[in-house]
Amino acid sequence: MKKLPRKTITRVLLYIRTLEALAKEKRFLVSSKQLSEITGLSDVKIRKDISNFKKIGKPRVGYKTLDLKRTLENYLLQNNVVHLALFGVGNLGSAILSYPGFHQNKIKLVAAFDIDRRKIGKTINGVKIYPVERAPEIIKKYHADIGIIAVPKEHCQEVADYMVLSGLSRILNFAPYSVSVPAKVQVRSIDFTIKILSLFCDAHK
Amino acid sequence: MKKLPRKTITRVLLYIRTLEALAKEKRFLVSSKQLSEITGLSDVKIRKDISNFKKIGKPRVGYKTLDLKRTLENYLLQNNVVHLALFGVGNLGSAILSYPGFHQNKIKLVAAFDIDRRKIGKTINGVKIYPVERAPEIIKKYHADIGIIAVPKEHCQEVADYMVLSGLSRILNFAPYSVSVPAKVQVRSIDFTIKILSLFCDAHK
DNA sequence: TTTTAATCGTTCATAATTTCACGATTGATA
DNA sequence: TATCAATCGTGAAATTATGAACGATTAAAA
Ligand SMILES: NC(=O)c1ccc[n+]([C@@H]2O[C@H](COP(=O)([O-])OP(=O)(O)OC[C@H]3O[C@@H](n4cnc5c(N)ncnc54)[C@H](O)[C@@H]3O)[C@@H](O)[C@H]2O)c1
Ligand SMILES: NC(=O)c1ccc[n+]([C@@H]2O[C@H](COP(=O)([O-])OP(=O)(O)OC[C@H]3O[C@@H](n4cnc5c(N)ncnc54)[C@H](O)[C@@H]3O)[C@@H](O)[C@H]2O)c1
C-alpha cells in the first residue's frame, strides 16, 4: 500500500480515537456523516481516508465501529507501543510525566533525563529520572522510539545532538527553537507561542 | 492586503522570532538563504512569504533584520498584546502559568479559572486563579482574547460552552476531544498524543 | 417483489500550496 | 567603467489537498 501523507495519518489517528470512544458508548455502527459531525471533518474526506485501507463500509449502514478501528490501527500502528524518552523534567516535563493519557493509549514513557542532581534518581508516575550521560545506554535498553525535548531553548540543540548520538531518530521538540539534525532524523515541534499568536492573527484579519 | 493563509501566518511568526534572535546576536543583515538554514524552510518559500508585505529586500544583500521584523510584526500583530485566559490549573495548566516565555513575547496570561476550591484564590506567577463562575466578568474586565482549555476531556465541552458564554471567540484546546462551538468561534487543538503517534507512524512506513 | 432512501467508494474538477525557472537588481571586483 | 556573482521578486508549472458529483450497493418500506 502506498505511503500516506502526514495529514491523512493525523486524521486517521483521530478516527481511531473517536471509534474507541464510540465503542465505549456501545455504539457499534457509525457512518461517515456521524464521524463528520463528531470530528468536524467533511464526510467525503473521511470516506476517502478510510478507502486507503479496504472496503469495509456498507452502503446504507456505515462502518462497524470495532472493525474499522481494528483495520485502521492494524495498518498504522500494528500493535506497536511507542516508547518515549523525555529530556528535561521541569514544569512542562513534569506535566508530561504525570499525564495518565499516555498509558491508556499506545504510548509509554520509558525514561526521563535531566541535569539537575536534585531530580535525578526520583521516580514520577513510575518513570525514573536519569542523568543525561546515561541516555545512550538507557535508550537502547528500553528501545525508546521518540525523544521529547522539554529543556530550555538554550540547551535544546545540545540535547538534540545527544538524542541522535543515543540512537533516536525521531524527536518532538517543545522548545521554541529549530534544531539541526542529520537528514535521517525527523523533528516535529509543538510550539505553544506560535500556535497562540497564529490563532490570534488569523482570526484577527 | 489580502488575507494570508494560516500556514503562511505560522511561518511568518517563525521568521519574526528568528529575526529577533538574530538581532540579539547583532546580525543586522540576513538573506533568505540564511533564514532557510536556520528555520529549515526553503528560501523561495521564505521570499514568497515576505513578498506578501512589501519590497524590502535588496538583491545581493538580503534583508535588514530589524526592518524586516518591524514590517512583519506591523502587519501581523500591530503592537497588540494577546490576552490569555486559562481554564484548568492542573499539571499542564500550572506549567503554562509558570512559563516565562509568554511574558517576554507578545502574550500575557491575564487570568486562570478552576473548580478546585483549594486552588481558587491562589496566585501563580502573578496570575490569579478564579472560580469558573466568575469567568464572564473577569474575561470582560481583562479583555481576554483567547481561552485555553486545560481541563480533563470529560469537562472540556462544558468549559468551551462557558468560554463562548463569556464572550471568547478563540479557543486553544489541549484536551483530546473535538468541542462543538458556534461557527464564529475558532478552535485549534494541540494534541500531544496525536502528534506523537503521527511522528511514529509517518517515519515508520 | 419493487421501490426508496441512505450511504459507500470513486472519478473528476477545483483550489491551495510548493517548487521551479529566470529576469532584475545590486554591490563588489577587475 | 564593465563584468561578475549573489540575491531578490515573481510568473508559470507541478504537486497536493479538498470538494462536488454520481453510480453502486444495501436495508427497509411499500
Ligand atoms: N512550561 C510551558 O508551559 C511551556 C510552554 C511552551 C514552551 N515550553 C518550552 O518547553 C521547554 C521546557 O519548559 P519548562 O517550563 O518545563 O522549563 P523548566 O525550566 O521548568 O525545565 C527545564 C528542565 O530542563 C532541565 N535541563 C536543562 N538543561 C538540560 C540538559 N542539557 N539536559 C537535560 N535536562 C536539562 C532542567 O534541569 C529543568 O528540569 C522550554 O524550552 C520551554 O520554552 C514550555
Ligand atoms: N499533562 C499533560 O502533559 C497533558 C498532555 C496531553 C494532553 N493533556 C490534556 O490537557 C488537559 C489537562 O491535563 P492535566 O494533566 O493538566 O490534568 P489535571 O487533572 O492535572 O488538571 C485538570 C484541572 O482542571 C480542573 N478542572 C476540572 N474541571 C474543570 C472545570 N469544569 N472548569 C475549570 N477547571 C476544571 C481541575 O480542578 C484540575 O485543576 C487534559 O484534557 C489532558 O488530556 C495533558
Short mmCIF file of N, CA and C and ligand atoms in Angstrom, two decimals, chain A residues 87-94 113-116 119 132 149-156 158-159 173-176 190-193, chain B residues 92 94-102, ligand 1:
data_model
loop_
_atom_site.label_atom_id
_atom_site.label_comp_id
_atom_site.label_asym_id
_atom_site.label_seq_id
_atom_site.Cartn_x
_atom_site.Cartn_y
_atom_site.Cartn_z
N PHE A 87 13.42 14.34 27.83
CA PHE A 87 14.60 15.09 28.25
C PHE A 87 14.17 16.42 28.84
N GLY A 88 14.39 16.59 30.12
CA GLY A 88 14.01 17.83 30.80
C GLY A 88 12.76 17.64 31.63
N VAL A 89 12.95 17.52 32.95
CA VAL A 89 11.81 17.31 33.84
C VAL A 89 11.55 18.58 34.63
N GLY A 90 11.19 19.64 33.92
CA GLY A 90 10.84 20.91 34.56
C GLY A 90 9.34 21.02 34.66
N ASN A 91 8.83 22.23 34.47
CA ASN A 91 7.38 22.42 34.57
C ASN A 91 6.64 21.58 33.54
N LEU A 92 7.04 21.72 32.30
CA LEU A 92 6.34 21.01 31.24
C LEU A 92 6.64 19.52 31.30
N GLY A 93 7.90 19.18 31.45
CA GLY A 93 8.29 17.77 31.52
C GLY A 93 7.55 17.02 32.63
N SER A 94 7.41 17.66 33.80
CA SER A 94 6.69 17.02 34.90
C SER A 94 5.23 16.78 34.53
N PHE A 113 15.24 12.14 31.55
CA PHE A 113 16.62 12.58 31.77
C PHE A 113 16.64 14.04 32.17
N ASP A 114 17.58 14.37 33.05
CA ASP A 114 17.73 15.76 33.44
C ASP A 114 19.18 15.97 33.87
N ILE A 115 19.57 17.26 34.01
CA ILE A 115 20.91 17.52 34.51
C ILE A 115 20.88 17.96 35.97
N ASP A 116 19.67 18.22 36.46
CA ASP A 116 19.53 18.70 37.84
C ASP A 116 19.68 17.53 38.81
N LYS A 119 16.86 16.20 40.90
CA LYS A 119 15.78 15.44 40.27
C LYS A 119 16.19 14.01 39.94
N VAL A 132 21.59 12.75 32.13
CA VAL A 132 21.64 12.68 30.66
C VAL A 132 22.78 11.81 30.15
N ILE A 149 11.92 16.77 23.67
CA ILE A 149 12.74 17.86 24.20
C ILE A 149 11.87 18.79 25.03
N ALA A 150 12.15 18.85 26.33
CA ALA A 150 11.44 19.78 27.22
C ALA A 150 12.45 20.50 28.11
N VAL A 151 13.54 20.94 27.48
CA VAL A 151 14.56 21.72 28.19
C VAL A 151 14.52 23.15 27.65
N PRO A 152 15.12 24.09 28.37
CA PRO A 152 15.13 25.47 27.87
C PRO A 152 15.77 25.54 26.49
N LYS A 153 15.33 26.49 25.68
CA LYS A 153 15.76 26.53 24.29
C LYS A 153 17.27 26.65 24.14
N GLU A 154 17.93 27.25 25.11
CA GLU A 154 19.39 27.39 25.07
C GLU A 154 20.08 26.03 25.05
N HIS A 155 19.42 25.03 25.59
CA HIS A 155 20.05 23.72 25.69
C HIS A 155 19.50 22.73 24.67
N CYS A 156 18.56 23.16 23.85
CA CYS A 156 17.85 22.14 23.09
C CYS A 156 18.68 21.59 21.94
N GLU A 158 21.93 21.02 22.06
CA GLU A 158 22.83 20.00 22.64
C GLU A 158 22.06 18.74 23.01
N VAL A 159 20.84 18.93 23.49
CA VAL A 159 20.03 17.75 23.81
C VAL A 159 19.69 16.98 22.54
N ASN A 173 9.89 18.32 19.68
CA ASN A 173 10.54 19.45 20.35
C ASN A 173 9.53 20.49 20.85
N PHE A 174 9.52 20.71 22.14
CA PHE A 174 8.64 21.72 22.72
C PHE A 174 9.32 23.08 22.86
N ALA A 175 10.61 23.13 22.62
CA ALA A 175 11.32 24.40 22.78
C ALA A 175 11.14 25.26 21.53
N PRO A 176 11.06 26.56 21.72
CA PRO A 176 10.87 27.48 20.57
C PRO A 176 12.18 27.70 19.83
N ILE A 190 6.11 21.24 18.77
CA ILE A 190 4.86 21.75 19.32
C ILE A 190 5.22 23.07 19.95
N ASP A 191 4.72 24.13 19.35
CA ASP A 191 5.17 25.46 19.73
C ASP A 191 3.98 26.28 20.21
N PHE A 192 3.81 26.33 21.53
CA PHE A 192 2.65 26.98 22.11
C PHE A 192 2.54 28.44 21.65
N THR A 193 3.64 29.14 21.72
CA THR A 193 3.63 30.57 21.41
C THR A 193 3.14 30.83 19.99
N LEU B 92 -0.77 20.42 33.50
CA LEU B 92 -0.42 21.19 32.31
C LEU B 92 -0.68 22.69 32.51
N SER B 94 -0.64 24.43 35.20
CA SER B 94 0.38 25.03 36.05
C SER B 94 1.65 25.30 35.27
N ALA B 95 2.02 24.36 34.41
CA ALA B 95 3.22 24.56 33.58
C ALA B 95 3.05 25.80 32.71
N ILE B 96 1.88 25.93 32.13
CA ILE B 96 1.62 27.09 31.27
C ILE B 96 1.69 28.38 32.09
N LEU B 97 1.08 28.32 33.29
CA LEU B 97 1.10 29.52 34.14
C LEU B 97 2.54 29.92 34.50
N SER B 98 3.39 28.94 34.70
CA SER B 98 4.75 29.24 35.13
C SER B 98 5.67 29.59 33.97
N TYR B 99 5.18 29.49 32.77
CA TYR B 99 6.06 29.68 31.62
C TYR B 99 6.43 31.15 31.42
N PRO B 100 7.71 31.47 31.55
CA PRO B 100 8.09 32.88 31.42
C PRO B 100 8.13 33.35 29.97
N GLY B 101 8.20 32.39 29.04
CA GLY B 101 8.29 32.73 27.61
C GLY B 101 7.16 33.65 27.16
N PHE B 102 5.97 33.44 27.70
CA PHE B 102 4.84 34.24 27.28
C PHE B 102 5.00 35.71 27.62
N1 LIG E 1 6.10 25.44 30.56
C1 LIG E 1 5.37 25.65 29.48
O1 LIG E 1 4.16 25.74 29.56
C2 LIG E 1 5.99 25.79 28.15
C3 LIG E 1 5.26 26.37 27.12
C4 LIG E 1 5.81 26.50 25.86
C5 LIG E 1 7.09 26.05 25.64
N2 LIG E 1 7.79 25.50 26.63
C6 LIG E 1 9.16 25.06 26.35
O2 LIG E 1 9.40 23.78 26.89
C7 LIG E 1 10.71 23.72 27.41
C8 LIG E 1 10.67 23.37 28.87
O3 LIG E 1 9.91 24.32 29.56
P1 LIG E 1 9.74 24.26 31.14
O4 LIG E 1 8.80 25.32 31.51
O5 LIG E 1 9.44 22.88 31.56
O6 LIG E 1 11.22 24.67 31.62
P2 LIG E 1 11.85 24.44 33.07
O7 LIG E 1 12.93 25.43 33.23
O8 LIG E 1 10.78 24.34 34.08
O9 LIG E 1 12.51 22.99 32.98
C9 LIG E 1 13.64 22.70 32.22
C10 LIG E 1 14.25 21.40 32.72
O10 LIG E 1 15.28 21.00 31.83
C11 LIG E 1 16.41 20.60 32.61
N3 LIG E 1 17.58 20.75 31.76
C12 LIG E 1 18.26 21.86 31.44
N4 LIG E 1 19.28 21.59 30.61
C13 LIG E 1 19.23 20.26 30.38
C14 LIG E 1 20.03 19.38 29.61
N5 LIG E 1 21.04 19.83 28.88
N6 LIG E 1 19.70 18.07 29.60
C15 LIG E 1 18.68 17.63 30.33
N7 LIG E 1 17.88 18.41 31.08
C16 LIG E 1 18.18 19.72 31.11
C17 LIG E 1 16.39 21.49 33.81
O11 LIG E 1 17.11 20.92 34.86
C18 LIG E 1 14.90 21.57 34.10
O12 LIG E 1 14.49 20.48 34.92
C19 LIG E 1 11.33 25.09 27.18
O13 LIG E 1 12.09 25.06 26.00
C20 LIG E 1 10.15 25.98 27.00
O14 LIG E 1 10.45 27.07 26.15
C21 LIG E 1 7.27 25.37 27.90
#
